[in-house]
CSV table of C-alpha atoms and ligand atoms in Angstrom, one decimal:
chain,number,residue,atom,x,y,z
C,977,MET,CA,115.8,-112.4,118.1
C,978,SER,CA,112.3,-113.7,117.4
C,979,THR,CA,109.2,-111.8,118.7
C,980,PRO,CA,106.6,-114.1,119.6
C,981,ALA,CA,103.4,-113.5,117.5
C,982,VAL,CA,101.4,-113.5,120.5
C,983,ASP,CA,98.5,-111.6,121.7
C,984,TYR,CA,98.7,-111.9,125.5
C,985,ASN,CA,95.3,-110.1,125.8
C,986,LEU,CA,96.2,-110.1,129.3
C,987,ASP,CA,96.2,-113.6,130.1
C,988,VAL,CA,98.6,-113.7,132.9
C,989,ALA,CA,98.9,-117.3,133.2
C,990,ARG,CA,100.2,-116.9,129.6
C,991,ILE,CA,102.7,-114.3,130.3
C,992,ARG,CA,103.7,-115.8,133.6
C,993,LYS,CA,105.0,-118.6,131.2
C,994,GLU,CA,107.4,-116.4,129.5
C,995,PHE,CA,109.3,-115.7,132.8
C,996,PRO,CA,110.9,-118.8,133.8
C,997,ILE,CA,112.2,-117.2,137.0
C,998,LEU,CA,108.9,-117.3,138.3
C,999,ASN,CA,108.3,-121.0,138.5
C,1000,GLN,CA,110.4,-121.9,141.5
C,1001,GLU,CA,109.7,-122.1,145.0
C,1002,ILE,CA,111.6,-120.0,147.5
C,1003,ASN,CA,111.9,-121.7,151.2
C,1004,GLY,CA,109.7,-124.2,150.1
C,1005,LYS,CA,106.8,-122.1,148.8
C,1006,PRO,CA,105.9,-121.0,145.4
C,1007,LEU,CA,107.8,-117.5,144.9
C,1008,VAL,CA,105.8,-114.8,145.1
C,1009,TYR,CA,107.9,-111.7,143.3
C,1010,LEU,CA,106.5,-108.5,144.7
C,1011,ASP,CA,109.7,-106.3,144.4
C,1012,ASN,CA,109.1,-105.0,140.7
C,1013,ALA,CA,109.8,-101.2,141.8
C,1014,ALA,CA,113.2,-102.5,142.5
C,1015,THR,CA,113.4,-104.6,138.8
C,1016,THR,CA,111.2,-106.7,137.2
C,1017,GLN,CA,112.0,-110.1,136.1
C,1018,LYS,CA,112.9,-110.9,132.4
C,1019,PRO,CA,110.7,-112.5,129.9
C,1020,GLN,CA,112.4,-115.4,127.8
C,1021,ILE,CA,112.5,-113.0,124.8
C,1022,VAL,CA,114.8,-110.8,126.4
C,1023,ILE,CA,117.2,-113.6,127.9
C,1024,ASP,CA,117.4,-115.0,124.4
C,1025,ALA,CA,118.4,-111.9,122.7
C,1026,LEU,CA,121.2,-111.8,125.3
C,1027,VAL,CA,122.3,-115.6,124.5
C,1028,GLU,CA,121.9,-114.9,120.5
C,1029,TYR,CA,124.0,-111.7,120.5
C,1030,TYR,CA,126.8,-113.4,122.7
C,1031,GLN,CA,126.6,-116.9,120.4
C,1032,LYS,CA,126.0,-115.3,116.8
C,1033,TYR,CA,127.1,-112.1,116.5
C,1034,ASN,CA,129.2,-110.7,119.4
C,1035,ALA,CA,131.4,-107.8,118.0
C,1036,ASN,CA,132.3,-104.1,118.8
C,1037,ILE,CA,129.9,-101.6,116.9
C,1038,HIS,CA,130.1,-98.8,114.6
C,1039,ARG,CA,133.9,-98.9,113.8
C,1040,GLY,CA,134.0,-102.6,112.2
C,1041,ILE,CA,133.2,-103.1,108.6
C,1042,HIS,CA,133.1,-106.9,109.1
C,1043,THR,CA,129.9,-108.8,109.0
C,1044,LEU,CA,129.5,-109.3,112.6
C,1045,ALA,CA,130.3,-105.7,113.6
C,1046,GLU,CA,127.5,-104.5,111.2
C,1047,LYS,CA,125.2,-106.8,112.5
C,1048,ALA,CA,125.8,-106.0,116.2
C,1049,THR,CA,125.6,-102.4,115.2
C,1050,ALA,CA,122.2,-102.9,113.3
C,1051,ALA,CA,121.0,-104.6,116.5
C,1052,TYR,CA,122.3,-101.7,118.6
C,1053,GLU,CA,120.8,-99.1,116.4
C,1054,ALA,CA,117.4,-100.9,116.1
C,1055,SER,CA,116.9,-100.9,120.0
C,1056,ARG,CA,117.5,-96.9,119.7
C,1057,GLU,CA,114.9,-97.0,117.2
C,1058,ALA,CA,112.4,-99.0,119.5
C,1059,ALA,CA,113.5,-96.6,122.5
C,1060,ARG,CA,112.6,-93.5,120.3
C,1061,GLY,CA,109.3,-95.0,119.5
C,1062,PHE,CA,108.6,-96.0,122.7
C,1063,ILE,CA,108.9,-92.4,124.1
C,1064,ASN,CA,107.7,-90.9,121.0
C,1065,ALA,CA,110.8,-88.9,120.4
C,1066,GLU,CA,111.5,-86.8,117.2
C,1067,SER,CA,114.8,-88.4,116.3
C,1068,VAL,CA,116.9,-91.3,117.6
C,1069,GLU,CA,119.9,-88.8,117.7
C,1070,GLN,CA,117.8,-87.6,120.7
C,1071,VAL,CA,118.1,-90.9,122.5
C,1072,ILE,CA,121.0,-91.4,124.2
C,1073,PHE,CA,121.9,-95.2,125.9
C,1074,THR,CA,123.1,-94.7,129.5
C,1075,LYS,CA,123.7,-97.2,132.4
C,1076,GLY,CA,120.4,-96.1,133.7
C,1077,THR,CA,118.1,-93.3,135.1
C,1078,THR,CA,121.1,-92.8,137.7
C,1079,GLU,CA,123.4,-92.0,134.9
C,1080,SER,CA,120.9,-90.0,132.7
C,1081,VAL,CA,120.4,-87.6,135.7
C,1082,ASN,CA,124.1,-87.4,136.4
C,1083,LEU,CA,124.7,-86.7,132.8
C,1084,VAL,CA,122.5,-83.6,132.6
C,1085,ALA,CA,123.7,-82.5,136.2
C,1086,SER,CA,127.3,-82.5,135.0
C,1087,SER,CA,126.8,-81.4,131.3
C,1088,TYR,CA,124.1,-79.2,131.5
C,1089,GLY,CA,124.6,-78.0,134.9
C,1090,ASP,CA,128.0,-77.0,134.7
C,1091,LYS,CA,127.4,-74.9,131.4
C,1092,PHE,CA,124.1,-73.3,132.1
C,1093,ILE,CA,123.6,-73.1,135.9
C,1094,ASN,CA,125.2,-70.1,137.7
C,1095,GLU,CA,125.7,-68.9,141.1
C,1096,GLY,CA,122.5,-67.7,142.5
C,1097,ASP,CA,120.3,-69.6,140.4
C,1098,GLU,CA,117.7,-72.3,141.8
C,1099,VAL,CA,117.1,-75.7,140.9
C,1100,LEU,CA,113.8,-77.4,142.2
C,1101,VAL,CA,113.4,-81.1,143.2
C,1102,SER,CA,110.5,-82.6,145.2
C,1103,GLY,CA,110.3,-84.3,148.6
C,1104,MET,CA,109.5,-87.2,147.0
C,1105,GLU,CA,112.8,-88.1,145.0
C,1106,HIS,CA,114.9,-90.7,144.6
C,1107,HIS,CA,118.6,-90.2,146.0
C,1108,SER,CA,119.5,-90.5,142.3
C,1109,ASN,CA,117.3,-87.5,141.6
C,1110,ILE,CA,118.6,-85.4,144.4
C,1111,VAL,CA,122.5,-86.2,145.0
C,1112,PRO,CA,123.8,-85.2,141.8
C,1113,TRP,CA,121.6,-82.0,141.9
C,1114,GLN,CA,123.3,-81.3,145.1
C,1115,MET,CA,126.8,-81.9,143.9
C,1116,MET,CA,126.3,-79.6,141.1
C,1117,CYS,CA,124.6,-76.9,143.0
C,1118,GLU,CA,127.6,-77.0,145.4
C,1119,ARG,CA,129.9,-77.0,142.4
C,1120,LYS,CA,128.3,-73.9,141.2
C,1121,LYS,CA,127.0,-72.0,143.9
C,1122,ALA,CA,123.4,-72.4,143.1
C,1123,THR,CA,120.6,-73.3,145.4
C,1124,LEU,CA,118.6,-76.5,145.5
C,1125,LYS,CA,115.0,-76.1,146.7
C,1126,VAL,CA,112.1,-78.7,147.5
C,1127,ILE,CA,108.6,-78.8,146.5
C,1128,PRO,CA,106.7,-80.0,149.4
C,1129,VAL,CA,104.7,-83.3,149.5
C,1130,ASP,CA,101.8,-83.7,151.9
C,1131,GLU,CA,100.7,-86.3,154.3
C,1132,ASN,CA,99.1,-88.4,151.4
C,1133,GLY,CA,102.0,-88.2,149.3
C,1134,VAL,CA,100.9,-85.5,147.2
C,1135,LEU,CA,102.9,-82.5,145.6
C,1136,ASP,CA,102.0,-78.9,146.8
C,1137,LEU,CA,101.5,-77.6,143.6
C,1138,GLU,CA,100.4,-74.2,145.0
C,1139,ASP,CA,103.9,-74.2,146.9
C,1140,PHE,CA,105.3,-75.0,143.5
C,1141,SER,CA,104.0,-72.2,141.7
C,1142,LYS,CA,105.0,-69.8,144.5
C,1143,MET,CA,108.6,-71.1,144.3
C,1144,LEU,CA,108.9,-70.8,140.5
C,1145,CYS,CA,110.7,-67.4,139.6
C,1146,GLU,CA,113.4,-65.8,137.4
C,1147,LYS,CA,116.1,-67.6,139.4
C,1148,THR,CA,114.6,-70.9,138.6
C,1149,LYS,CA,117.0,-72.4,136.1
C,1150,LEU,CA,115.7,-76.1,136.3
C,1151,VAL,CA,113.3,-78.4,138.0
C,1152,SER,CA,113.9,-82.2,137.8
C,1153,ILE,CA,110.9,-84.4,139.1
C,1154,VAL,CA,109.8,-88.0,139.3
C,1155,PHE,CA,106.9,-89.0,137.4
C,1156,ALA,CA,105.8,-91.9,139.6
C,1157,SER,CA,107.2,-92.2,143.1
C,1158,ASN,CA,109.1,-95.7,143.8
C,1159,THR,CA,108.3,-95.3,147.6
C,1160,LEU,CA,104.7,-93.7,147.5
C,1161,GLY,CA,103.4,-95.0,143.9
C,1162,THR,CA,102.1,-91.4,143.5
C,1163,ILE,CA,102.0,-90.2,139.8
C,1164,ASN,CA,102.7,-86.5,139.5
C,1165,PRO,CA,101.1,-84.0,137.2
C,1166,VAL,CA,104.2,-83.6,135.1
C,1167,LYS,CA,102.8,-82.1,132.1
C,1168,GLU,CA,101.3,-79.2,134.5
C,1169,ILE,CA,104.6,-79.2,136.2
C,1170,ILE,CA,106.5,-78.8,132.8
C,1171,ALA,CA,104.3,-76.0,131.5
C,1172,LYS,CA,104.4,-74.2,134.6
C,1173,ALA,CA,108.2,-74.4,134.8
C,1174,HIS,CA,108.8,-73.3,131.3
C,1175,ASP,CA,106.7,-70.0,131.8
C,1176,VAL,CA,109.5,-68.9,133.9
C,1177,GLY,CA,111.9,-70.1,131.4
C,1178,ALA,CA,113.6,-73.1,133.5
C,1179,VAL,CA,113.9,-76.3,131.7
C,1180,VAL,CA,112.5,-79.7,133.3
C,1181,MET,CA,113.7,-83.3,133.8
C,1182,VAL,CA,111.5,-86.2,134.5
C,1183,ASP,CA,112.7,-89.2,136.2
C,1184,GLY,CA,110.5,-91.5,134.5
C,1185,ALA,CA,112.2,-94.7,136.0
C,1186,GLN,CA,108.9,-95.9,137.8
C,1187,ALA,CA,106.8,-94.5,134.8
C,1188,ALA,CA,108.2,-96.6,131.8
C,1189,PRO,CA,106.9,-99.8,132.8
C,1190,HIS,CA,103.3,-98.6,133.7
C,1191,LEU,CA,102.7,-95.4,132.1
C,1192,HIS,CA,102.5,-93.9,128.6
C,1193,LEU,CA,105.7,-91.7,127.8
C,1194,ASP,CA,105.2,-89.5,125.2
C,1195,VAL,CA,107.9,-86.6,125.1
C,1196,LYS,CA,106.3,-84.4,122.7
C,1197,ASP,CA,103.1,-84.2,124.5
C,1198,LEU,CA,104.9,-83.8,127.9
C,1199,ASP,CA,107.0,-81.2,126.3
C,1200,VAL,CA,109.7,-82.3,128.5
C,1201,ASP,CA,113.3,-81.0,128.0
C,1202,PHE,CA,115.1,-84.2,129.7
C,1203,LEU,CA,113.8,-87.7,130.5
C,1204,GLY,CA,115.5,-90.6,132.1
C,1205,PHE,CA,114.6,-94.2,132.6
C,1206,SER,CA,116.2,-97.6,133.1
C,1207,ALA,CA,115.5,-100.8,131.1
C,1208,HIS,CA,115.8,-103.1,133.9
C,1209,LYS,CA,112.5,-102.2,135.7
C,1210,MET,CA,110.8,-102.3,132.5
C,1211,TYR,CA,111.4,-106.1,131.9
C,1212,GLY,CA,114.9,-105.4,130.3
C,1213,PRO,CA,118.4,-106.1,131.2
C,1214,SER,CA,120.2,-104.1,133.8
C,1215,GLY,CA,123.1,-101.6,133.2
C,1216,VAL,CA,121.0,-100.2,130.3
C,1217,GLY,CA,118.9,-96.9,130.4
C,1218,VAL,CA,118.0,-94.0,128.1
C,1219,LEU,CA,118.3,-90.3,128.3
C,1220,TYR,CA,116.2,-88.3,125.9
C,1221,GLY,CA,116.6,-84.5,125.2
C,1222,LYS,CA,115.6,-81.9,123.5
C,1223,ARG,CA,117.9,-81.6,120.5
C,1224,GLU,CA,118.8,-77.7,120.8
C,1225,LEU,CA,120.0,-78.4,124.5
C,1226,LEU,CA,121.8,-81.6,123.7
C,1227,GLU,CA,123.7,-79.7,120.6
C,1228,GLU,CA,124.5,-77.1,123.3
C,1229,MET,CA,125.8,-79.1,126.1
C,1230,PRO,CA,129.5,-80.1,126.2
C,1231,PRO,CA,130.2,-84.2,126.3
C,1232,TYR,CA,129.7,-86.0,129.8
C,1233,MET,CA,132.8,-88.4,129.3
C,1234,GLY,CA,135.6,-88.2,126.9
C,1235,GLY,CA,137.0,-91.2,125.2
C,1236,GLY,CA,136.5,-93.3,121.9
C,1237,GLU,CA,133.3,-93.0,119.8
C,1238,MET,CA,132.6,-89.6,121.0
C,1239,ILE,CA,135.0,-87.8,119.0
C,1240,LYS,CA,135.2,-87.0,115.1
C,1241,ASP,CA,138.8,-86.1,115.0
C,1242,VAL,CA,141.7,-86.3,117.8
C,1243,SER,CA,144.9,-84.4,117.7
C,1244,PHE,CA,147.0,-83.0,120.7
C,1245,SER,CA,146.0,-79.4,119.7
C,1246,LYS,CA,142.3,-80.0,119.2
C,1247,THR,CA,139.5,-82.5,119.5
C,1248,THR,CA,136.1,-82.1,117.9
C,1249,PHE,CA,133.3,-84.2,119.0
C,1250,ASN,CA,130.7,-86.5,117.3
C,1251,ASP,CA,127.4,-85.9,116.4
C,1252,LEU,CA,124.3,-86.6,118.6
C,1253,PRO,CA,123.8,-89.1,120.2
C,1254,PHE,CA,127.2,-90.5,120.0
C,1255,LYS,CA,128.4,-87.4,121.7
C,1256,PHE,CA,127.4,-88.7,125.0
C,1257,GLU,CA,128.2,-92.6,124.6
C,1258,ALA,CA,132.0,-92.5,125.1
C,1259,GLY,CA,133.9,-95.8,125.1
C,1260,THR,CA,132.4,-99.4,124.2
C,1261,PRO,CA,128.8,-99.4,125.4
C,1262,ASN,CA,126.8,-102.3,127.2
C,1263,ILE,CA,126.1,-103.8,123.6
C,1264,ALA,CA,124.2,-107.0,124.2
C,1265,ASP,CA,122.1,-105.4,126.8
C,1266,VAL,CA,121.1,-102.4,124.9
C,1267,VAL,CA,120.2,-105.3,122.0
C,1268,ALA,CA,118.2,-107.1,124.4
C,1269,PHE,CA,116.3,-104.1,125.5
C,1270,LYS,CA,114.4,-104.0,122.4
C,1271,GLN,CA,112.8,-107.1,123.2
C,1272,ALA,CA,111.6,-105.7,126.5
C,1273,ILE,CA,110.2,-102.7,124.7
C,1274,GLU,CA,108.2,-105.1,122.3
C,1275,PHE,CA,107.3,-107.3,125.1
C,1276,ILE,CA,105.1,-104.0,126.7
C,1277,ASN,CA,104.0,-103.1,123.1
C,1278,ILE,CA,102.5,-106.6,122.7
C,1279,ILE,CA,100.4,-106.3,125.5
C,1280,GLY,CA,99.9,-102.5,125.3
C,1281,LYS,CA,100.5,-100.1,128.4
C,1282,ASP,CA,96.8,-99.6,128.5
C,1283,LYS,CA,96.0,-103.2,129.3
C,1284,ILE,CA,99.0,-103.2,131.7
C,1285,GLN,CA,97.7,-100.3,133.5
C,1286,GLN,CA,94.4,-101.7,133.9
C,1287,HIS,CA,95.4,-105.2,135.2
C,1288,GLU,CA,98.1,-103.3,137.6
C,1289,LEU,CA,95.5,-100.9,138.8
C,1290,GLU,CA,93.1,-103.8,139.8
C,1291,LEU,CA,95.9,-105.2,141.6
C,1292,LEU,CA,96.7,-102.1,143.3
C,1293,ASN,CA,93.1,-101.3,144.6
C,1294,TYR,CA,92.6,-104.7,145.6
C,1295,GLY,CA,95.9,-104.8,147.5
C,1296,GLN,CA,95.6,-101.6,149.0
C,1297,ASP,CA,92.1,-102.5,150.4
C,1298,LYS,CA,93.0,-105.9,151.8
C,1299,ILE,CA,96.2,-104.9,153.3
C,1300,GLY,CA,95.2,-101.3,154.5
C,1301,LYS,CA,92.5,-103.3,156.4
C,1302,ILE,CA,95.0,-105.6,158.4
C,1303,GLU,CA,95.2,-104.4,162.0
C,1304,GLY,CA,98.0,-102.1,162.7
C,1305,VAL,CA,99.0,-101.5,159.1
C,1306,ARG,CA,99.7,-98.1,157.9
C,1307,LEU,CA,99.9,-97.0,154.2
C,1308,ILE,CA,102.2,-94.8,153.3
C,1309,GLY,CA,101.2,-93.0,150.0
C,1310,THR,CA,97.4,-92.5,149.7
C,1311,ALA,CA,97.5,-90.3,146.5
C,1312,ALA,CA,94.5,-90.7,144.4
C,1313,GLN,CA,96.5,-91.4,141.2
C,1314,LYS,CA,99.1,-94.2,142.1
C,1315,VAL,CA,101.0,-96.6,140.1
C,1316,SER,CA,101.0,-100.3,141.6
C,1317,VAL,CA,103.3,-99.7,144.6
C,1318,ILE,CA,102.0,-100.3,148.1
C,1319,SER,CA,104.2,-99.0,150.9
C,1320,PHE,CA,103.3,-99.7,154.6
C,1321,VAL,CA,104.6,-99.6,158.2
C,1322,VAL,CA,103.0,-102.1,160.8
C,1323,GLU,CA,102.6,-100.6,164.2
C,1324,GLY,CA,105.4,-102.5,166.9
C,1325,VAL,CA,106.8,-104.4,163.8
C,1326,HIS,CA,110.2,-103.4,162.4
C,1327,HIS,CA,109.8,-103.4,158.5
C,1328,PHE,CA,113.0,-105.5,158.1
C,1329,ASP,CA,111.7,-108.2,160.4
C,1330,LEU,CA,108.4,-108.3,158.4
C,1331,GLY,CA,110.6,-108.5,155.1
C,1332,MET,CA,112.3,-111.5,156.5
C,1333,MET,CA,109.2,-113.3,157.8
C,1334,LEU,CA,107.3,-112.9,154.4
C,1335,ASP,CA,110.6,-114.3,152.3
C,1336,ALA,CA,110.1,-117.2,154.8
C,1337,LYS,CA,106.7,-117.7,153.1
C,1338,GLY,CA,108.4,-117.3,149.9
C,1339,VAL,CA,107.1,-113.4,149.0
C,1340,ALA,CA,109.5,-111.1,147.9
C,1341,VAL,CA,108.9,-107.3,148.9
C,1342,ARG,CA,111.4,-104.5,149.4
C,1343,THR,CA,111.9,-102.9,153.3
C,1344,GLY,CA,113.8,-100.0,153.9
C,1345,HIS,CA,114.2,-96.4,152.9
C,1346,HIS,CA,113.9,-97.2,149.0
C,1347,CYS,CA,116.5,-94.4,148.4
C,1348,THR,CA,114.2,-91.9,149.6
C,1349,GLN,CA,115.5,-91.0,153.0
C,1350,PRO,CA,114.4,-87.3,153.0
C,1351,LEU,CA,110.7,-88.9,152.5
C,1352,MET,CA,111.1,-91.1,155.4
C,1353,ASP,CA,112.2,-88.2,157.6
C,1354,GLN,CA,109.1,-86.4,156.6
C,1355,TYR,CA,107.0,-89.5,157.7
C,1356,LYS,CA,109.2,-89.7,160.7
C,1357,ILE,CA,109.6,-93.4,159.8
C,1358,GLU,CA,112.9,-95.4,159.2
C,1359,GLY,CA,111.7,-97.2,156.5
C,1360,THR,CA,108.7,-99.1,154.9
C,1361,VAL,CA,107.4,-102.5,153.5
C,1362,ARG,CA,106.8,-102.0,149.9
C,1363,ALA,CA,105.0,-104.5,147.6
C,1364,SER,CA,105.3,-103.6,143.7
C,1365,PHE,CA,103.3,-105.1,141.1
C,1366,ALA,CA,104.0,-105.9,137.5
C,1367,VAL,CA,101.8,-107.2,134.6
C,1368,TYR,CA,102.7,-110.9,135.7
C,1369,ASN,CA,101.1,-110.5,139.3
C,1370,THR,CA,98.2,-112.1,140.4
C,1371,ILE,CA,95.1,-111.3,142.9
C,1372,GLN,CA,96.1,-114.8,144.4
C,1373,GLU,CA,99.8,-113.5,145.0
C,1374,ILE,CA,98.2,-110.5,146.8
C,1375,ASP,CA,96.2,-113.0,148.9
C,1376,THR,CA,99.2,-114.8,149.7
C,1377,LEU,CA,101.0,-111.8,151.0
C,1378,ALA,CA,98.0,-110.4,152.9
C,1379,ASP,CA,97.4,-113.6,154.7
C,1380,GLY,CA,101.1,-114.1,155.6
C,1381,LEU,CA,101.1,-110.7,156.7
C,1382,GLU,CA,98.1,-110.9,158.7
C,1383,ARG,CA,99.6,-114.1,160.4
C,1384,ILE,CA,102.8,-112.5,161.2
C,1385,VAL,CA,101.2,-109.5,162.4
C,1386,LYS,CA,98.9,-111.7,165.0
C,1387,MET,CA,102.2,-113.9,165.9
C,1388,MET,CA,104.1,-110.6,166.7
C,1389,LYS,CA,101.4,-109.3,169.3
D,720,LIG,N1,114.3,-92.9,140.2
D,720,LIG,C1,113.5,-93.6,140.5
D,720,LIG,C2,112.3,-93.3,140.8
D,720,LIG,C3,113.6,-95.2,141.0
D,720,LIG,O1,112.8,-96.0,141.6
D,720,LIG,C4,115.0,-95.6,140.6
D,720,LIG,C5,115.5,-96.8,141.1
D,720,LIG,N2,114.8,-97.7,142.5
D,720,LIG,C6,116.0,-94.8,140.1
D,720,LIG,C7,115.5,-93.4,139.9
D,720,LIG,C8,117.2,-95.3,139.9
D,720,LIG,O2,117.4,-96.1,138.8
D,720,LIG,P1,118.5,-96.9,138.4
D,720,LIG,O3,118.8,-97.4,139.5
D,720,LIG,O4,118.0,-97.7,137.5
D,720,LIG,O5,119.8,-95.8,137.8
C-alpha cells in the first residue's frame, strides 16, 4: 500500500503512466477513453492495493483477534478516515460505506423516508436527476402517500431557482439534488439550495457522484444533511460508495438492513443495534475495494482538486468550442458552470451509430439516455453522445474525437 511520493504537478504524461489500461490499442487505434462520467480508469496504486490485500492480509474485519483480521480492519478503517477527510466530515461515525451512490440514496429513502416522511408531505428532486436519485424517492413516496415534485430545468440545462423557491413550503420535508449532472455537466448551486430548503425545515440529500472526482466536497461548509458518492467515478474500485449523514439524523434513523455487524446483542425477544456507522453496515462488506479506495482518495489529494479542475476546465472549454462548431452538432447542456462533460446530438445521425463509429476509431464515448430519461423527454431526444474527461485526458484526445466526428458526419451526409 505504498503511495508514490510524486508531485504530479499536472504532468499529464506522468499521470497517464499510472494508468496501465490507457496504454493500449482498440480496433487498431490508440485508446481514447472519454467515458469517465460512467467510470474512470484506475491508477496502479489502486490496483496494487487490491492485489496486496488479497495476497497478504485477506481476513474478515472487526470480529477477528488474529493478526490478519486486525490488519484488514485497520486498513478498512483507514479508508473511512480518508473518506472523512475527503469530505471534511466531523467524524468517521458519519461515514457509512455503501455499494455506491445508488445504495446511498436508497438507504436514505428507505430508512429516513419510512420513519420521517408522512402522507401529504412533499419531496423535491430536479428535472436533471439520474434515475438513482428519482426512483428510490418515487418508491418511497408511493409507500408513504407523499408527493414527488420536480424542480424545472431550462433549455441550457440550468435549474430554475425562482421556481424552486416557490415550490418550497411547510409540506416540503426533503430535497434531493444532484451536485453535478452526469448528462449536462451542470454544476448546481447546492449550497444555496440547501440553505433555502433548511429555511422551510426540509432536509437535503446531495448526489455527489459526478462532483466527487472534480469539485471540492465540504459537508460542513455546505451544511448538507446527506451526501452520497461512488468510488469508481473517482479513480477507485467499483462496488464502493459513501453515505455521509448528519449525526443527529443518522442516530434517529432505523437500520436499512438487518444482519451481522449492525447489532450489539441479539436474542429472539429483542435485538439492540450497533453504534454508528456500523448500524448501517450489515454483513461482511466489500473489504478489498474499500481498502483500495483510500489510494484513489490519496491519488486525487496528491494532485489536488484545484489542479484537476483547472486542467479539466481547459479540456471542457476547448472541447465545447471545437465540437460545437462541427456542422449539425447541437450541444445539450450549455450552463456557465459545468464539470467536464460534453453531451451532443448530430442532426440526422443516431447517437448509437456515432458511438459505434467512434469506437472503430478507438474513441470510447457514452451514448444513450445516461439514466436521465425525464431529461431526454424534456429535450425531446432519445439520447446523446457524451464525452466526459478526467485528469489523464489531453487536448490531442479531444482533437481525435473532433476529427473523427467531423469525418463521420461528412460521410453520413
Ligand atoms: N448519480 C449520478 C449523477 C451518476 O452519474 C450516477 C452514475 N452514473 C449515479 C448517481 C449512480 O451511481 P452508481 O451507479 O455508482 O451507484
